[in-house]
Coordinates of C-alpha atoms and ligand atoms in Angstrom, one line a residue:
M1 CA -58.6 -34.5 9.3
R2 CA -57.5 -30.7 8.4
E3 CA -58.3 -29.1 11.2
S4 CA -55.8 -31.4 13.1
N5 CA -53.0 -31.1 10.9
E6 CA -53.4 -27.7 11.1
K7 CA -53.5 -27.4 14.2
M8 CA -50.3 -30.3 14.4
R9 CA -48.6 -28.1 11.9
Q10 CA -49.2 -24.7 13.9
E11 CA -47.9 -26.4 17.8
F12 CA -44.6 -27.0 15.6
T13 CA -44.3 -24.0 14.3
A14 CA -44.2 -22.8 17.9
N15 CA -42.0 -25.1 19.6
V16 CA -39.5 -25.0 16.5
S17 CA -39.3 -20.9 17.2
H18 CA -39.3 -21.3 21.0
E19 CA -36.2 -24.2 20.9
L20 CA -34.3 -22.0 18.3
K21 CA -35.1 -18.5 20.0
T22 CA -33.8 -20.3 23.2
P23 CA -30.0 -20.5 21.9
L24 CA -30.2 -17.4 20.0
T25 CA -31.1 -15.4 23.0
S26 CA -27.6 -16.6 24.7
I27 CA -25.7 -16.1 21.9
S28 CA -27.1 -12.9 21.2
G29 CA -26.5 -11.8 25.0
Y30 CA -22.7 -13.4 25.5
A31 CA -21.5 -12.0 22.0
E32 CA -22.8 -8.4 23.5
M33 CA -20.5 -8.5 26.5
I34 CA -18.1 -9.3 24.6
E35 CA -18.7 -6.3 22.1
T36 CA -19.4 -4.0 24.5
G37 CA -15.9 -4.9 27.0
L38 CA -18.2 -5.9 29.7
A39 CA -17.1 -9.4 29.5
R40 CA -14.3 -9.5 31.4
P41 CA -11.0 -10.7 29.5
E42 CA -10.7 -13.7 31.6
D43 CA -14.4 -14.5 30.9
V44 CA -14.2 -13.8 26.5
A45 CA -12.8 -17.8 26.4
S46 CA -15.9 -19.7 28.3
F47 CA -18.3 -16.7 27.1
G48 CA -16.7 -17.8 23.1
Q49 CA -17.2 -21.5 23.8
K50 CA -20.9 -20.9 25.3
I51 CA -21.8 -19.1 22.7
H52 CA -20.5 -22.2 20.5
S53 CA -22.2 -24.8 22.0
E54 CA -25.6 -23.0 21.8
A55 CA -24.6 -22.4 17.9
S56 CA -24.4 -26.4 17.5
R57 CA -27.3 -27.0 19.2
M58 CA -29.2 -24.9 16.6
L59 CA -27.1 -26.6 14.0
R60 CA -28.3 -30.0 15.2
L61 CA -31.8 -28.9 15.6
V62 CA -31.6 -27.2 11.9
N63 CA -30.5 -30.6 10.5
D64 CA -33.2 -32.4 12.6
I65 CA -36.2 -30.3 11.3
I66 CA -34.7 -30.6 7.8
Q67 CA -34.4 -34.4 8.0
L68 CA -38.6 -34.7 9.7
S69 CA -39.0 -32.2 6.9
H70 CA -38.3 -34.5 4.3
L71 CA -39.5 -37.2 5.2
D72 CA -42.7 -35.8 5.5
A73 CA -42.9 -34.4 2.2
S74 CA -41.7 -38.2 0.8
G75 CA -45.1 -39.6 3.5
S76 CA -47.2 -37.3 1.8
T77 CA -46.6 -37.8 -1.6
H78 CA -46.5 -41.3 -1.3
D79 CA -42.9 -41.0 -3.1
T80 CA -40.9 -43.4 -0.7
P81 CA -36.7 -43.4 -0.1
V82 CA -35.0 -46.0 -3.0
M83 CA -35.7 -49.4 -1.1
E84 CA -32.9 -51.9 -2.0
P85 CA -31.3 -55.3 0.5
V86 CA -29.6 -54.1 3.2
D87 CA -28.2 -56.0 5.8
L88 CA -29.3 -54.3 9.1
S89 CA -26.0 -56.6 10.8
V90 CA -23.6 -54.5 8.4
I91 CA -26.1 -51.4 9.6
A92 CA -25.3 -51.9 13.3
R93 CA -22.0 -52.7 13.2
E94 CA -20.9 -49.6 11.4
C95 CA -23.3 -47.8 14.1
A96 CA -21.7 -49.4 16.7
E97 CA -18.1 -48.1 15.2
R98 CA -19.0 -45.0 14.4
L99 CA -21.0 -44.4 18.1
K100 CA -17.7 -45.9 20.1
V101 CA -15.6 -43.0 20.8
N102 CA -19.2 -41.2 22.3
A103 CA -19.7 -44.0 24.3
R104 CA -16.2 -43.7 25.6
R105 CA -16.3 -40.5 26.8
A106 CA -20.0 -40.9 28.8
Y107 CA -18.3 -43.8 30.5
V108 CA -20.4 -46.7 29.1
T109 CA -19.1 -49.7 26.8
L110 CA -21.3 -49.7 23.1
N111 CA -21.4 -53.4 21.5
F112 CA -22.7 -55.3 18.6
R113 CA -24.0 -58.8 18.8
G114 CA -25.7 -60.7 15.9
E115 CA -26.4 -62.5 12.7
S116 CA -27.0 -60.6 9.2
A117 CA -30.8 -60.1 8.9
Q118 CA -31.7 -58.8 5.4
V119 CA -34.5 -56.5 4.7
K120 CA -35.6 -54.0 1.8
G121 CA -34.4 -50.3 3.3
S122 CA -32.7 -47.6 2.7
P123 CA -29.5 -47.4 4.1
S124 CA -28.9 -44.0 4.9
L125 CA -32.7 -43.9 6.7
L126 CA -31.3 -47.0 8.7
E127 CA -28.2 -45.8 9.1
E128 CA -30.2 -42.5 11.4
L129 CA -32.9 -44.9 12.7
C130 CA -29.2 -46.5 14.1
Q131 CA -27.9 -43.2 14.9
N132 CA -30.4 -42.3 17.4
L133 CA -31.4 -45.2 19.3
C134 CA -28.0 -45.2 20.0
D135 CA -27.1 -41.7 20.9
N136 CA -30.0 -42.4 23.4
A137 CA -29.0 -45.1 24.8
I138 CA -25.6 -43.3 25.6
R139 CA -26.9 -40.1 26.8
Y140 CA -30.0 -41.2 29.1
N141 CA -26.9 -43.8 31.0
R142 CA -24.9 -43.5 33.5
P143 CA -20.8 -44.2 33.7
G144 CA -20.5 -47.5 34.0
G145 CA -23.5 -48.6 32.0
R146 CA -23.2 -50.3 29.3
V147 CA -25.3 -50.6 25.5
L148 CA -25.6 -53.5 23.2
L149 CA -26.9 -53.4 19.6
E150 CA -28.4 -56.7 18.7
T151 CA -29.6 -57.9 15.0
G152 CA -30.8 -61.5 14.3
R153 CA -34.8 -63.2 13.3
T154 CA -37.1 -62.9 15.8
R155 CA -38.9 -66.7 16.1
E156 CA -41.5 -66.1 13.8
G157 CA -38.4 -65.1 11.2
H158 CA -38.8 -62.0 11.2
P159 CA -35.4 -59.5 11.1
Y160 CA -35.1 -57.2 13.5
L161 CA -32.8 -55.1 15.0
S162 CA -33.0 -53.9 18.8
V163 CA -30.7 -51.1 21.3
Q164 CA -30.7 -51.8 24.6
D165 CA -29.3 -49.8 27.7
N166 CA -28.7 -50.2 31.4
G167 CA -29.7 -46.6 31.8
I168 CA -32.2 -44.3 33.9
G169 CA -35.6 -46.1 31.9
I170 CA -38.3 -44.2 31.8
P171 CA -40.4 -45.1 34.5
D172 CA -43.6 -43.4 33.7
P173 CA -45.9 -44.7 31.6
K174 CA -47.5 -42.2 30.4
D175 CA -43.8 -40.7 29.1
R176 CA -43.2 -43.9 27.6
A177 CA -46.6 -43.4 25.5
R178 CA -45.7 -39.9 23.9
I179 CA -41.6 -40.0 23.4
F180 CA -42.2 -40.7 20.3
E181 CA -44.1 -37.1 19.3
R182 CA -41.4 -34.3 17.9
F183 CA -39.6 -32.3 20.7
Y184 CA -41.8 -34.4 24.2
R185 CA -38.2 -35.1 26.1
V186 CA -39.0 -37.0 30.1
D187 CA -36.4 -34.7 31.6
K188 CA -35.8 -31.2 30.1
S189 CA -33.0 -30.0 31.8
R190 CA -31.0 -33.3 31.0
S191 CA -32.0 -33.6 27.3
K192 CA -30.5 -30.0 26.6
A193 CA -27.5 -30.9 28.5
T194 CA -26.6 -34.4 26.7
G195 CA -27.1 -31.8 23.4
G196 CA -30.8 -33.3 22.6
T197 CA -33.1 -31.7 20.0
G198 CA -36.0 -33.5 21.2
L199 CA -37.0 -34.6 17.8
G200 CA -34.7 -37.8 17.5
L201 CA -37.7 -40.5 18.4
A202 CA -39.7 -38.4 16.0
I203 CA -37.4 -39.6 13.4
V204 CA -36.9 -42.8 14.2
K205 CA -40.5 -43.4 14.2
H206 CA -40.6 -41.9 10.3
I207 CA -38.6 -43.9 9.6
V208 CA -40.2 -47.0 11.0
A209 CA -43.0 -46.0 9.2
Q210 CA -41.0 -45.7 5.5
H211 CA -40.3 -49.1 6.0
E212 CA -43.6 -50.7 7.4
A213 CA -41.8 -52.2 10.0
E214 CA -43.2 -52.1 13.6
L215 CA -41.3 -50.3 17.0
K216 CA -41.8 -51.9 20.6
L217 CA -40.5 -50.3 23.5
E218 CA -39.8 -52.0 26.6
S219 CA -38.8 -49.9 29.5
E220 CA -37.6 -50.6 33.4
P221 CA -37.5 -47.6 36.1
G222 CA -33.1 -47.8 37.1
Q223 CA -33.0 -51.2 35.0
G224 CA -33.1 -49.3 31.1
T225 CA -34.5 -49.2 28.0
R226 CA -34.9 -51.5 24.9
I227 CA -35.9 -50.2 21.9
T228 CA -36.7 -53.3 19.0
I229 CA -37.9 -52.2 15.7
V230 CA -39.5 -55.6 13.3
F231 CA -39.5 -55.8 9.5
E232 CA -41.3 -57.8 7.1
N233 CA -39.6 -60.9 6.1
A234 CA -38.0 -59.1 2.7
D235 CA -36.7 -63.2 1.7
K236 CA -40.5 -63.7 0.8
S237 CA -39.9 -62.7 -2.8
D238 CA -36.1 -63.8 -3.3
T239 CA -37.3 -67.3 -2.1
I240 CA -40.5 -66.8 -5.3
D241 CA -37.6 -66.3 -7.5
H242 CA -36.2 -69.5 -7.3
Ligands
ADP301 P1 -33.5 -36.3 22.8 O1 -32.8 -35.3 21.5 O2 -34.4 -35.1 24.1 O3 -33.2 -37.6 23.7 P2 -35.9 -37.9 21.6 O4 -36.7 -37.8 20.8 O5 -34.8 -38.7 21.4 O6 -34.8 -36.8 22.1 O7 -36.5 -38.8 22.8 C1 -37.3 -38.2 23.3 C2 -36.9 -38.3 24.8 O8 -37.6 -39.8 25.6 C3 -35.2 -37.7 25.7 O9 -35.7 -36.9 25.8 C4 -35.8 -39.2 26.8 O10 -36.6 -38.5 28.1 C5 -36.3 -40.3 26.4 N1 -35.7 -41.1 26.1 C6 -35.1 -41.7 24.6 N2 -34.3 -42.8 24.5 C7 -34.2 -42.6 26.0 C8 -33.6 -44.1 26.7 N3 -32.5 -44.8 25.9 N4 -33.6 -44.1 27.7 C9 -34.3 -42.9 28.6 N5 -34.6 -42.5 28.5 C10 -35.0 -41.9 27.0

C-alpha cells in the first residue's frame, strides 16, 4: 500500500513537472525573442498574447494542484471540511448564472431545472464540483449544444445533482473508466485548447468522496454525457428531531 502510494506520488510529481514545463518553455521562448529584438514589431502583440495565455494556464494548473493538495491533506488526517445543511438547487442555480457567459461564448445554452434538495455538505466544495462539471459540459460540446443542470430527489428519495450535455461524448469505455484520474484526458489537444488542466474531474471525485456521495457517468458517443452525484439522505437526522 505504502509502495503504491509512493509510486502514485512520483507519477504525479513527474506529470506536474511536465505540465508546468511546457507552458514555461513557450513563455521563455517568446519573451526571449522580444528581449533580443528577434520579434518583429508587428509580432510583439501576438507574442504578448501567447505569453499571457500560457501564464494563465499555469495559474489555473497551480490553483488546481493547491486545491487537490488541500483535499488530499484533509482526507489523510480525517480532518473533513465543515459540513452544514446546503440546498443543492441554490448551488446549481448560482453556478448556472455564473457560467452563462462562458456558455454563450461557446454558443452553448446552459439551463437549470430542479427542485430543492437538502444535503449535509461544504458549500464551497459543492460550488467547485458544480463549476467543474458545467465547465466540462460547455467545453466538450458543440456550437448550438445544450447543458442542463438538474437537482432533485431520486425515486429512492436521495438528493442528487446532475449535469447533462449533448456534446461530443466519451466513446471508449476504457476512457470512461479513467477520466477521473489525475491528468487523464481523452483528447489532449482539445483539453489544452479549451483551457483544461486535466485535474477537474480528479477534484470532483475527491469532493464526492468527502461527501460520501456516489458518482454516476453515462455517455453516448456523439450524443453527450451525463454525470450524476447522488447523496445520502440528509433529512433522516432531521426527522428524528421532530
Ligand atoms: P480537462 O481539464 O482536460 O477537461 P478533466 O479532469 O475535467 O480535465 O476531464 C478529463 C477528461 O475527461 C477531459 O480531458 C475530457 O477528455 C473528458 N471529459 C470530461 N467531461 C466531459 C464531457 N462532459 N464530455 C466529454 N468528455 C469529457
